[in-house]
Coordinates of N, CA and C in Angstrom, one line a residue:
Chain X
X296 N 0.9 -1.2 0.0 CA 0.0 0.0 0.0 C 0.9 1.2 0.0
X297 N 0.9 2.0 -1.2 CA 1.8 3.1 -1.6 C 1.2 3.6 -0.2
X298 N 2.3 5.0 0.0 CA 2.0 5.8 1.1 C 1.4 7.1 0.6
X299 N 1.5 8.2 0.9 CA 1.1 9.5 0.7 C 2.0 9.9 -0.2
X300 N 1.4 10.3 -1.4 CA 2.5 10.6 -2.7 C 2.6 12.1 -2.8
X301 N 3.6 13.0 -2.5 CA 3.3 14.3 -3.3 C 4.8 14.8 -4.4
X302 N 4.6 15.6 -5.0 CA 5.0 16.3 -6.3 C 4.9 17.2 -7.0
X303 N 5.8 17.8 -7.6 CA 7.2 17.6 -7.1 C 7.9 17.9 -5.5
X304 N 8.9 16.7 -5.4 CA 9.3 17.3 -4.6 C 10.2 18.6 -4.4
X305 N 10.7 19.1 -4.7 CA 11.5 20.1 -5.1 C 10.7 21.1 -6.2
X306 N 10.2 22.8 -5.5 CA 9.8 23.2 -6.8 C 10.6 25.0 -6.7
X307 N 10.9 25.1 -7.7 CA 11.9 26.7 -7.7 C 11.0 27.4 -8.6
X308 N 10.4 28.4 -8.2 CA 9.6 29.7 -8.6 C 10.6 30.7 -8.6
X309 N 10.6 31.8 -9.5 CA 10.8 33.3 -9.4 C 9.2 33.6 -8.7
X310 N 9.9 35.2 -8.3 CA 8.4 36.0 -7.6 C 7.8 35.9 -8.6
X311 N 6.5 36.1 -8.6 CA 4.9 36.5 -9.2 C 4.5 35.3 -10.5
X312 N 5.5 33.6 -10.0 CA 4.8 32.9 -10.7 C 3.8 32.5 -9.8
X313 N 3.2 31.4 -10.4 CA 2.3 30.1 -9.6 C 2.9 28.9 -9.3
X314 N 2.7 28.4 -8.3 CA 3.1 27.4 -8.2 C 2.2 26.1 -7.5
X315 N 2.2 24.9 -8.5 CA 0.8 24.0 -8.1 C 1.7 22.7 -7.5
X316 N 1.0 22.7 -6.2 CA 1.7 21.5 -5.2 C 0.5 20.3 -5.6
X317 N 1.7 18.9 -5.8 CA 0.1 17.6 -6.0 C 0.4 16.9 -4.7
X318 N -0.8 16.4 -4.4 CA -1.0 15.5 -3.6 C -1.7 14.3 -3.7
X319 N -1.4 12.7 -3.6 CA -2.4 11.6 -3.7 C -2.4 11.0 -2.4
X320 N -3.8 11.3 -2.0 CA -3.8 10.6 -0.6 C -2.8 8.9 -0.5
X321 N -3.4 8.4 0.7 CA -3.2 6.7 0.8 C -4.2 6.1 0.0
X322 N -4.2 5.1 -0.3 CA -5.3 3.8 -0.9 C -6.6 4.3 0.3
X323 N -7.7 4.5 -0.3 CA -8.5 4.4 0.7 C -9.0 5.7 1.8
X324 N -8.0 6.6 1.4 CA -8.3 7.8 2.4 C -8.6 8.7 1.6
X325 N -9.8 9.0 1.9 CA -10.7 10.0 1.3 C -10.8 12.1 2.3
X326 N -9.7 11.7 3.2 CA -9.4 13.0 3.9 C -8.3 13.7 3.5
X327 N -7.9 15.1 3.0 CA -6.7 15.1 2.6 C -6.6 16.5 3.5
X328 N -5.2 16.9 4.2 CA -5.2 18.0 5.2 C -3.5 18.5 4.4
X329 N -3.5 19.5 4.2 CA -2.0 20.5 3.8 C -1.9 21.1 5.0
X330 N -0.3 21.3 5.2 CA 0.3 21.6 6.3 C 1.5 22.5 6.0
X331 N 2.2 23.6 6.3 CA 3.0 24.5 5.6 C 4.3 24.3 7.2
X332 N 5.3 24.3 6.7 CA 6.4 24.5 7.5 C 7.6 25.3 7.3
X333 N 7.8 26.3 8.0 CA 8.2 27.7 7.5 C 9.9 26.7 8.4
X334 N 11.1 27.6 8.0 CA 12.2 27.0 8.5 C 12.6 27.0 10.3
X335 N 12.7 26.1 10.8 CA 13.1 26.3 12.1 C 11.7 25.9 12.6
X336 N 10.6 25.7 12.3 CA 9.4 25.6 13.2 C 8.5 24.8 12.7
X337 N 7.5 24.4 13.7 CA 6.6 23.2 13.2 C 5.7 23.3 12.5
X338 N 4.9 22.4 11.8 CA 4.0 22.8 10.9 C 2.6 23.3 11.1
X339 N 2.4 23.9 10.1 CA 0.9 24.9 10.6 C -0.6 24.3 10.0
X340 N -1.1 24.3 10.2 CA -2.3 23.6 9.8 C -2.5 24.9 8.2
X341 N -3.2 24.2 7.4 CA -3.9 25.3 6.4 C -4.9 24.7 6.2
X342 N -5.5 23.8 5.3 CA -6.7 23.4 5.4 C -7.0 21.6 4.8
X343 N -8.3 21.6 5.0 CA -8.6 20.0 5.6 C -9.7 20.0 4.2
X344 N -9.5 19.2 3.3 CA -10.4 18.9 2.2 C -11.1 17.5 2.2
X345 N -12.3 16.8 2.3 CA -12.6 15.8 1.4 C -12.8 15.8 -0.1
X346 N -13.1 15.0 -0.5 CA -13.7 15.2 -2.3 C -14.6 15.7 -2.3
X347 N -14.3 16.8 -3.2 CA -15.3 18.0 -3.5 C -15.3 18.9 -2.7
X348 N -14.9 18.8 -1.6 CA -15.7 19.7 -1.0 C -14.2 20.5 0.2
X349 N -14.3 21.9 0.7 CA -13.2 22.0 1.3 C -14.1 22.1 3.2
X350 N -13.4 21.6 3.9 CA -14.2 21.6 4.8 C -13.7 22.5 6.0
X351 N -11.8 22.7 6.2 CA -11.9 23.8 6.9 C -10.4 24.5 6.4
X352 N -10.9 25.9 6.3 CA -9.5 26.5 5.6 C -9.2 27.2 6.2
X353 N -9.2 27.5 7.6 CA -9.6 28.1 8.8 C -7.5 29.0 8.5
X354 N -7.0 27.9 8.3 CA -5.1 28.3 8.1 C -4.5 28.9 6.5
X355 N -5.9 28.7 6.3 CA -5.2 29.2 5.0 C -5.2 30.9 4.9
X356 N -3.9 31.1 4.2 CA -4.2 33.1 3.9 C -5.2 33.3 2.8
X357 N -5.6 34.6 3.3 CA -6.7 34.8 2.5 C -6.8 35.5 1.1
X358 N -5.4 35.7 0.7 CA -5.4 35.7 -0.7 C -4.2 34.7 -1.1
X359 N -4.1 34.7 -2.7 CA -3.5 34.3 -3.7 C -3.3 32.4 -3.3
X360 N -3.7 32.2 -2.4 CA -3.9 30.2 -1.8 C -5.3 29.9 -2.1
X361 N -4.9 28.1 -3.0 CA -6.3 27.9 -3.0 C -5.9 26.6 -2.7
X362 N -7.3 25.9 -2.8 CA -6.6 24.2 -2.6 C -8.2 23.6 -3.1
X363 N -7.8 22.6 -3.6 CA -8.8 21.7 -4.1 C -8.4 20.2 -4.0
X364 N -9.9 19.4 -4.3 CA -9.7 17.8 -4.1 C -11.0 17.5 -5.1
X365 N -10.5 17.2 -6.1 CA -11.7 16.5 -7.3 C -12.0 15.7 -6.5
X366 N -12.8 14.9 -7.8 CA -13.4 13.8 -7.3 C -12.3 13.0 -8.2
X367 N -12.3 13.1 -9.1 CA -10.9 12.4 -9.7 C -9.6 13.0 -9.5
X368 N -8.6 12.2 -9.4 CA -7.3 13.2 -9.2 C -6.5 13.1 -8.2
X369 N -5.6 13.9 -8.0 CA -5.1 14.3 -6.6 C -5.1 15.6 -6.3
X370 N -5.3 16.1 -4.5 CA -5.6 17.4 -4.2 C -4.2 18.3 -4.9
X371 N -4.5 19.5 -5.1 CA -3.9 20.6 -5.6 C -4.3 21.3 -4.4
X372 N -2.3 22.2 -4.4 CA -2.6 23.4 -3.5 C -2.4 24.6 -4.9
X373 N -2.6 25.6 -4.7 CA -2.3 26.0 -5.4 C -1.7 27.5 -4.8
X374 N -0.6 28.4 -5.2 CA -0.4 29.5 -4.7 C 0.2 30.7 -5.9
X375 N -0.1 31.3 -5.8 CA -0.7 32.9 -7.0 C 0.5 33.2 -6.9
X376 N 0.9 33.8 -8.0 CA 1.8 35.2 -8.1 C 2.7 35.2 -6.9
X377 N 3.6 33.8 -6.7 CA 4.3 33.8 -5.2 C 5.1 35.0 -4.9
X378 N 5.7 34.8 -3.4 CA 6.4 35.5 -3.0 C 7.9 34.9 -2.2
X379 N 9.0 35.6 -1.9 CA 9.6 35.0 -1.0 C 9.4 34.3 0.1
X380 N 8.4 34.7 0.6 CA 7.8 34.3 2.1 C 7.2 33.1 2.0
X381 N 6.5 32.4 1.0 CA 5.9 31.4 0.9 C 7.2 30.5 0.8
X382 N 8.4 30.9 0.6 CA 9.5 29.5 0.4 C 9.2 28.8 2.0
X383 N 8.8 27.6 1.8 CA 8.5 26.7 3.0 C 8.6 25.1 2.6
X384 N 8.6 23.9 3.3 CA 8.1 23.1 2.7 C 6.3 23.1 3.2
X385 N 6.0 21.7 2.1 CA 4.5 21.9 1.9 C 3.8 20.5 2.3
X386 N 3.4 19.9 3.5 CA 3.4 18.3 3.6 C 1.9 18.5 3.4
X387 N 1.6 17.2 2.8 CA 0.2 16.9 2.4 C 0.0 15.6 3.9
X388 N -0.9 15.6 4.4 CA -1.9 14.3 5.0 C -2.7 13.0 4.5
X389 N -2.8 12.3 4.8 CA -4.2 12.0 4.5 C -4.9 11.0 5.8
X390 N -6.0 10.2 6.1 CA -6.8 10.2 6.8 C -8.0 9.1 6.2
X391 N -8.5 8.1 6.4 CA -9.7 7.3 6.2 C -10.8 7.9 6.4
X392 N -11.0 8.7 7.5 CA -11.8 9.2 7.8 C -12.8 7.9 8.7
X393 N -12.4 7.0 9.4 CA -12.7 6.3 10.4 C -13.1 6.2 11.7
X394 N -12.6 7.7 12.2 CA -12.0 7.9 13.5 C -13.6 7.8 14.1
X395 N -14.7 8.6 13.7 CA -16.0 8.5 14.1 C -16.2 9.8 15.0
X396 N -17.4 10.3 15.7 CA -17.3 11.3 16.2 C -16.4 11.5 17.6
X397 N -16.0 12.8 17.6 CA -15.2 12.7 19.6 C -14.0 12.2 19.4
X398 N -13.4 11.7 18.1 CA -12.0 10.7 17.9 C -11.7 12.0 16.8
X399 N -10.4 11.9 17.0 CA -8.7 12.8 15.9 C -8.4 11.7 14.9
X400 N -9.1 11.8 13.5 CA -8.7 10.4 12.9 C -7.0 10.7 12.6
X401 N -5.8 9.8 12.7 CA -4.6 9.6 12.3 C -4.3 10.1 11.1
X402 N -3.1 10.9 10.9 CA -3.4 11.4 9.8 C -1.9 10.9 9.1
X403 N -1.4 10.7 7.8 CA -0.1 10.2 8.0 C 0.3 11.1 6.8
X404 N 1.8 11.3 6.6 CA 1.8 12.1 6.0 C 2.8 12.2 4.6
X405 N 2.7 12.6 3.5 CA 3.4 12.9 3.0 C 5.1 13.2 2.7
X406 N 5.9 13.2 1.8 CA 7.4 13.4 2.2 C 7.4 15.2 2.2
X407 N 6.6 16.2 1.2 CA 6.9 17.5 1.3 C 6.9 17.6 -0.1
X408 N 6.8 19.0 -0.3 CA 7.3 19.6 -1.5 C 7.8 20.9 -1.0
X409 N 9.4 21.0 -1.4 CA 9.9 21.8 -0.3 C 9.7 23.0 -2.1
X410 N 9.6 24.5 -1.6 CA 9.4 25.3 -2.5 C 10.2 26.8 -2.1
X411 N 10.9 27.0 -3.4 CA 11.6 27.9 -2.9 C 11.3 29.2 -4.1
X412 N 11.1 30.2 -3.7 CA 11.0 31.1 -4.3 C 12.2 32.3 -4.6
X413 N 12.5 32.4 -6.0 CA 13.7 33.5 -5.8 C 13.6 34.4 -5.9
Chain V
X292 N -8.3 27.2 24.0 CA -7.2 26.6 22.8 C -6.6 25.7 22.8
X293 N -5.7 25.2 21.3 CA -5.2 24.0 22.3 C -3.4 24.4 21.6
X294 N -2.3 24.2 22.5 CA -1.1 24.8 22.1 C -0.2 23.4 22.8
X295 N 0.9 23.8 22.4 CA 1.9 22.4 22.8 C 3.5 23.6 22.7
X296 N 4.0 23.1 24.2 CA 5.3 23.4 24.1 C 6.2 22.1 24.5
X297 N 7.3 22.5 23.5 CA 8.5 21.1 23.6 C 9.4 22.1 24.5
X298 N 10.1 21.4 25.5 CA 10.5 22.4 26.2 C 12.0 22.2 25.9
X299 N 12.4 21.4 25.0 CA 13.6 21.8 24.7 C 13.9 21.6 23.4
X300 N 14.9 22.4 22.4 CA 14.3 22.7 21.1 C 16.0 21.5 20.8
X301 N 16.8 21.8 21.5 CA 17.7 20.4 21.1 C 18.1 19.7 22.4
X302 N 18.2 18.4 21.6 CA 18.6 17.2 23.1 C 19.6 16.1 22.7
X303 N 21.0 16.4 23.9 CA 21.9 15.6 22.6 C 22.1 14.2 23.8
X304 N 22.0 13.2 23.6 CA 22.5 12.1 24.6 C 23.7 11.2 23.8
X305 N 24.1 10.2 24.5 CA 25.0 9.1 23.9 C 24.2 7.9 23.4
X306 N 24.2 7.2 22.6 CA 24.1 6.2 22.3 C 24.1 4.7 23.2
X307 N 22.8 4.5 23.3 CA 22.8 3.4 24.2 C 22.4 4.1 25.6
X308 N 21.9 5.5 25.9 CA 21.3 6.2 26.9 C 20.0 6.2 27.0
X309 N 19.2 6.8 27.6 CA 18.3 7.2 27.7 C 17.7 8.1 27.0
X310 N 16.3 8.3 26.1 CA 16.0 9.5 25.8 C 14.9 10.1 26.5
X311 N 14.8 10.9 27.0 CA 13.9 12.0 26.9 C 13.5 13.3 26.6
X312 N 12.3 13.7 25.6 CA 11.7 14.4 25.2 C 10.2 14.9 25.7
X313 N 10.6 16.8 26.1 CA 9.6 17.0 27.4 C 8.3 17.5 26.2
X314 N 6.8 17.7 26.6 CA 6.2 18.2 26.0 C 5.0 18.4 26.9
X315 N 4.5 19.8 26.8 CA 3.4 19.8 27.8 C 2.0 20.6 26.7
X316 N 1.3 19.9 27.2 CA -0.1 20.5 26.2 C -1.2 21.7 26.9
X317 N -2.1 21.9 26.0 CA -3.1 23.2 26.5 C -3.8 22.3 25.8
X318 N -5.3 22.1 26.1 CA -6.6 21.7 25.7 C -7.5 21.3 26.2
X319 N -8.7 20.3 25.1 CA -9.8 20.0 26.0 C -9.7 19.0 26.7
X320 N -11.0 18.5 27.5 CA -10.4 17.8 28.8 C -10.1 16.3 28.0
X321 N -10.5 16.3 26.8 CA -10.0 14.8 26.2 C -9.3 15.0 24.9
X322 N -8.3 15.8 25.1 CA -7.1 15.7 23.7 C -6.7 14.4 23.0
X323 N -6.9 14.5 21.5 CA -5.9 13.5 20.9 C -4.7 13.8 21.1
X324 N -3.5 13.2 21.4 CA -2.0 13.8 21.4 C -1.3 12.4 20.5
X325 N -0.3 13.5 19.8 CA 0.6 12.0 19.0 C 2.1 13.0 19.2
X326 N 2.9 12.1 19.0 CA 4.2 12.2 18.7 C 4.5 11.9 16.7
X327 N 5.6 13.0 16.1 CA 5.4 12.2 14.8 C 7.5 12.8 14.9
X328 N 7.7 11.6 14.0 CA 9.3 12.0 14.1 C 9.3 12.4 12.1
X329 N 10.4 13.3 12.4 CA 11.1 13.8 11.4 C 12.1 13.8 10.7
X330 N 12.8 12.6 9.6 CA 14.1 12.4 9.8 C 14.4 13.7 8.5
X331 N 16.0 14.1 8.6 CA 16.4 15.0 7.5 C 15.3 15.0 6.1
X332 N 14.7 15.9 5.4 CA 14.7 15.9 4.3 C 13.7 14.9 4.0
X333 N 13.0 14.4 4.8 CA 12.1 13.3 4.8 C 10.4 14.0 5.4
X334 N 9.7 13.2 5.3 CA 8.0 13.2 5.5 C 8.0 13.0 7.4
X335 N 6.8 13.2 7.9 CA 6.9 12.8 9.1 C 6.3 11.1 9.1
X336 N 6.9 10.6 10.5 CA 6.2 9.2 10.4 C 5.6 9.8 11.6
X337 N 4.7 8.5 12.0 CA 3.7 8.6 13.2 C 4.8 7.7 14.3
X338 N 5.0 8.2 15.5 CA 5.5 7.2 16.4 C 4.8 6.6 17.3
X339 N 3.7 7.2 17.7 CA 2.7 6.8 18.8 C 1.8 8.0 18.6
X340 N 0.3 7.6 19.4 CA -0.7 8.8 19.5 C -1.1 7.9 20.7
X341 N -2.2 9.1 21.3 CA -3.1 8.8 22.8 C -4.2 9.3 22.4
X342 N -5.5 8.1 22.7 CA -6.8 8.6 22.4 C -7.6 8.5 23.2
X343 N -7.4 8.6 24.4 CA -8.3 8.3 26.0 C -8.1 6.9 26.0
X344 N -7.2 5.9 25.6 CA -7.2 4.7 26.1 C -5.9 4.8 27.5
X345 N -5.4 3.3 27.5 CA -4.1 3.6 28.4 C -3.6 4.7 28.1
X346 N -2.9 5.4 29.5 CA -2.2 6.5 29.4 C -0.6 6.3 29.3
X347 N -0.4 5.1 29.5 CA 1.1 4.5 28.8 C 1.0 4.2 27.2
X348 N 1.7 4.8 26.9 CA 1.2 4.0 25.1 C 2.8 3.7 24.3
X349 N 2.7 2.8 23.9 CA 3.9 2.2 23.2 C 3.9 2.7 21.4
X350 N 4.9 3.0 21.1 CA 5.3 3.5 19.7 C 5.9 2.3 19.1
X351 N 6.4 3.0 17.6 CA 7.7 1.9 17.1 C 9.0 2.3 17.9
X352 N 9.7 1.3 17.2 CA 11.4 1.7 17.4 C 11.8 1.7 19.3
X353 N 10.6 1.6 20.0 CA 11.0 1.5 21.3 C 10.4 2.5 22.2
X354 N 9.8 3.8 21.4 CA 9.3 4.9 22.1 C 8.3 4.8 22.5
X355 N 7.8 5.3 24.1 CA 6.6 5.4 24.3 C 6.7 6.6 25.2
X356 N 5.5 6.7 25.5 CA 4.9 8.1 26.2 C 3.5 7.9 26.9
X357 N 3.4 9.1 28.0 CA 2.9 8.9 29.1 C 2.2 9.8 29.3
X358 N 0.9 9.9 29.0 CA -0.2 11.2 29.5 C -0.3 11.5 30.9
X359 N -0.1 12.3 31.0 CA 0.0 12.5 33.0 C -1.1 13.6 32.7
X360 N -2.4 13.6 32.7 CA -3.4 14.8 33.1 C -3.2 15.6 33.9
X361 N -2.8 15.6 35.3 CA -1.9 16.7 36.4 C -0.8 17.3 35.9
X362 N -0.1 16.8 35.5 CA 1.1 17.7 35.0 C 0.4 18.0 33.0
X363 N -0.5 17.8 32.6 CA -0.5 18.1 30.8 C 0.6 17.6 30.7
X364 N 1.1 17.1 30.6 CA 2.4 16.4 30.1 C 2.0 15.4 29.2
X365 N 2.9 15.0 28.0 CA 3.0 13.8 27.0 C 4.3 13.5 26.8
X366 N 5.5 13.3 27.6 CA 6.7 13.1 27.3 C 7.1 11.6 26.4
X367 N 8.0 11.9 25.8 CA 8.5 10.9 24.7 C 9.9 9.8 25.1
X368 N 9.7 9.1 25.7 CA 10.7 8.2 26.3 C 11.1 7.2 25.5
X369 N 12.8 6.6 25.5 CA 13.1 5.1 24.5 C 14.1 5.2 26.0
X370 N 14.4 3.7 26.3 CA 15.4 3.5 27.4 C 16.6 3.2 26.8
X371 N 16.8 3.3 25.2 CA 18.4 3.3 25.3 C 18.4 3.6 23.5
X372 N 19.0 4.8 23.3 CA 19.2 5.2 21.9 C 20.4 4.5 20.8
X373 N 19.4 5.1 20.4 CA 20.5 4.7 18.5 C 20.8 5.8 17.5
X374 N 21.3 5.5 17.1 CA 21.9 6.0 15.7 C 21.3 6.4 15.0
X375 N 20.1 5.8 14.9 CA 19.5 6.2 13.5 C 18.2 6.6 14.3
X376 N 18.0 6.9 15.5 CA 16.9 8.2 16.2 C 17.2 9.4 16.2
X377 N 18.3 10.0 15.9 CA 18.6 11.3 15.5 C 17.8 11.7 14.5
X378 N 17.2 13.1 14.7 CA 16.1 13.3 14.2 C 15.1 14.5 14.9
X379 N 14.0 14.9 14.0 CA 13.5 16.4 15.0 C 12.2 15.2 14.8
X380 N 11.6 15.8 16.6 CA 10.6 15.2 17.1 C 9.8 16.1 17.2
X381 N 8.5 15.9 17.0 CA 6.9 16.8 17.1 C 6.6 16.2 17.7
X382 N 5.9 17.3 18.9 CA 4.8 16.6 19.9 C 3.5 17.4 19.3
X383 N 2.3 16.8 19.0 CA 1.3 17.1 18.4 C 0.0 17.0 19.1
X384 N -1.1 18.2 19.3 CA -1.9 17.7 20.0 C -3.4 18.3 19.4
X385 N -4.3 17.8 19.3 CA -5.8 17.8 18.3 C -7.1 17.8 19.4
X386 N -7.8 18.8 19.2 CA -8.7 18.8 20.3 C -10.0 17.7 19.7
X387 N -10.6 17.8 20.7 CA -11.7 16.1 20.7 C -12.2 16.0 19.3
X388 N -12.0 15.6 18.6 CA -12.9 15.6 17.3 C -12.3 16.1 16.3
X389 N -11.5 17.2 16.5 CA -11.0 18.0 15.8 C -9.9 17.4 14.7
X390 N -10.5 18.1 13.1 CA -9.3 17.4 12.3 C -8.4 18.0 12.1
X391 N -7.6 19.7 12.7 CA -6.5 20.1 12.6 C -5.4 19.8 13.8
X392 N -4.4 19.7 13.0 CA -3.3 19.4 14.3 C -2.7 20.4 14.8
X393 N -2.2 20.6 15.6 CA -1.5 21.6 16.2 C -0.3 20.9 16.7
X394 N 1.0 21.6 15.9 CA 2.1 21.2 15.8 C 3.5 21.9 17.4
X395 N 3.7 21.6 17.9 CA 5.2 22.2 18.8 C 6.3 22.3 18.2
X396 N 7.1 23.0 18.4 CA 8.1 23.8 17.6 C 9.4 22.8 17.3
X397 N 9.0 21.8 18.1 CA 10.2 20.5 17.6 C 11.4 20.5 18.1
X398 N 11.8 19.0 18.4 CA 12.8 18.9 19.3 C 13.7 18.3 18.6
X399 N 15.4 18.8 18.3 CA 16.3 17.7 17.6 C 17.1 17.2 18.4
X400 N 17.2 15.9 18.4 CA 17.8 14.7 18.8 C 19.0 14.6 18.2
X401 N 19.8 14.6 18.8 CA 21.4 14.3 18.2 C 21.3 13.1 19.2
X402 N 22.4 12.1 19.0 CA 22.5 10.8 19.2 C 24.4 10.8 19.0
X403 N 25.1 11.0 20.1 CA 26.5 10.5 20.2 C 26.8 8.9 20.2
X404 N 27.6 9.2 19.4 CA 28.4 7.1 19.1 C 29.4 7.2 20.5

């Protein structure tokens, strides 16, 4: 059972491109959560998708980030017209979504897509 | 809220010692808490998590940890290190239900031969 795939790992932007992060959950996990880790410190939550639908983006900034999860596919982050500041890496999650209510379902995670902006 | 401090950001022992890794949490009165390790350049793994079962809980590789509710504590313990545990450690903690994690600033483990 492949693990959490993401891609590229390594991605180099100049300022004011785009840059699109992929993510393929595990076999079977239908929960997908992006996580941003700035250098020296732990990772921050940004937001928690099922298919189709985004369910909390509570971390994400409110411009130029987006994130999606088809129904076919793997989730996309997506980030606008970057900047220096977004050079981070970028770990994807994923999650069965088993846990049930009152339960933290496990989330396991991706290697990163570490992004550097010049 | 729910917040997590590692209270030491590096921890260097010998090989074949003892580890410990401190972590104390903020939340609700029934937190998920996990540990996830970090090796260079790599993804996180999971080492253990605590979900209101035993408050001893056993990991891979030898780690386990200890929910002490009086002290919020979740410390990260192996009774005798290796080599290849060097590495930054997250202590992670998720309020009841809740699908976002809340990450602690991470602890690096150096491991002397």
């Amino acid at each position: 059972n492949a693990g959490v795939m993401q891609n590229p790992r390594h991605l180099v932007r100049r300022r004011g491109q785009e840059a699109r992060l992929r993510c393929s959950p595990m076999k079977g996990h239908s929960h997908v959560y992006w996580y941003r880790q700035l250098p020296e410190e732990g990772l921050k939550f940004m937001v928690y998708l099922q298919k189709e639908n985004i369910i909390d983006e509570s971390g994400m900034p409110k411009e130029r980030f987006s994130a999606e999860f088809p129904k076919e596919g793997p989730s996309i982050l997506r980030i606008q017209q970057v900047v220096r500041g977004d050079s981070a890496a970028y770990f994807c999650a994923s999650s069965p979504g088993l846990a049930g209510p009152r339960r933290t379902d496990t989330q396991y995670f991706g290697p990163g897509t570490r992004l550097t902006v010049l | 809220a729910q917040s997590v401090t590692q209270l030491d950001s590096h921890v260097s022992v010998s090989e074949g010692t003892p580890v410990l890794l401190r972590c104390n949490y903020s939340s609700s009165y029934s937190p998920s808490l996990f540990w996830y390790v970090q090796h260079p350049n790599k993804g996180l793994q999971l080492l253990l998590k605590y979900t209101s079962a035993a408050t001893l809980v056993k990991g891979i590789n030898g780690f386990e940890a200890e929910f002490k509710k009086s002290e919020t504590s979740f410390h990260l313990t192996k009774p005798s290190a290796h080599m290849s545990d060097a590495a930054e450690y997250f202590c992670v903690v998720s309020e009841e239900g809740a699908n976002n994690l809340f990450f602690g600033t991470g602890t690096r483990l150096t491991v002397i031969p």
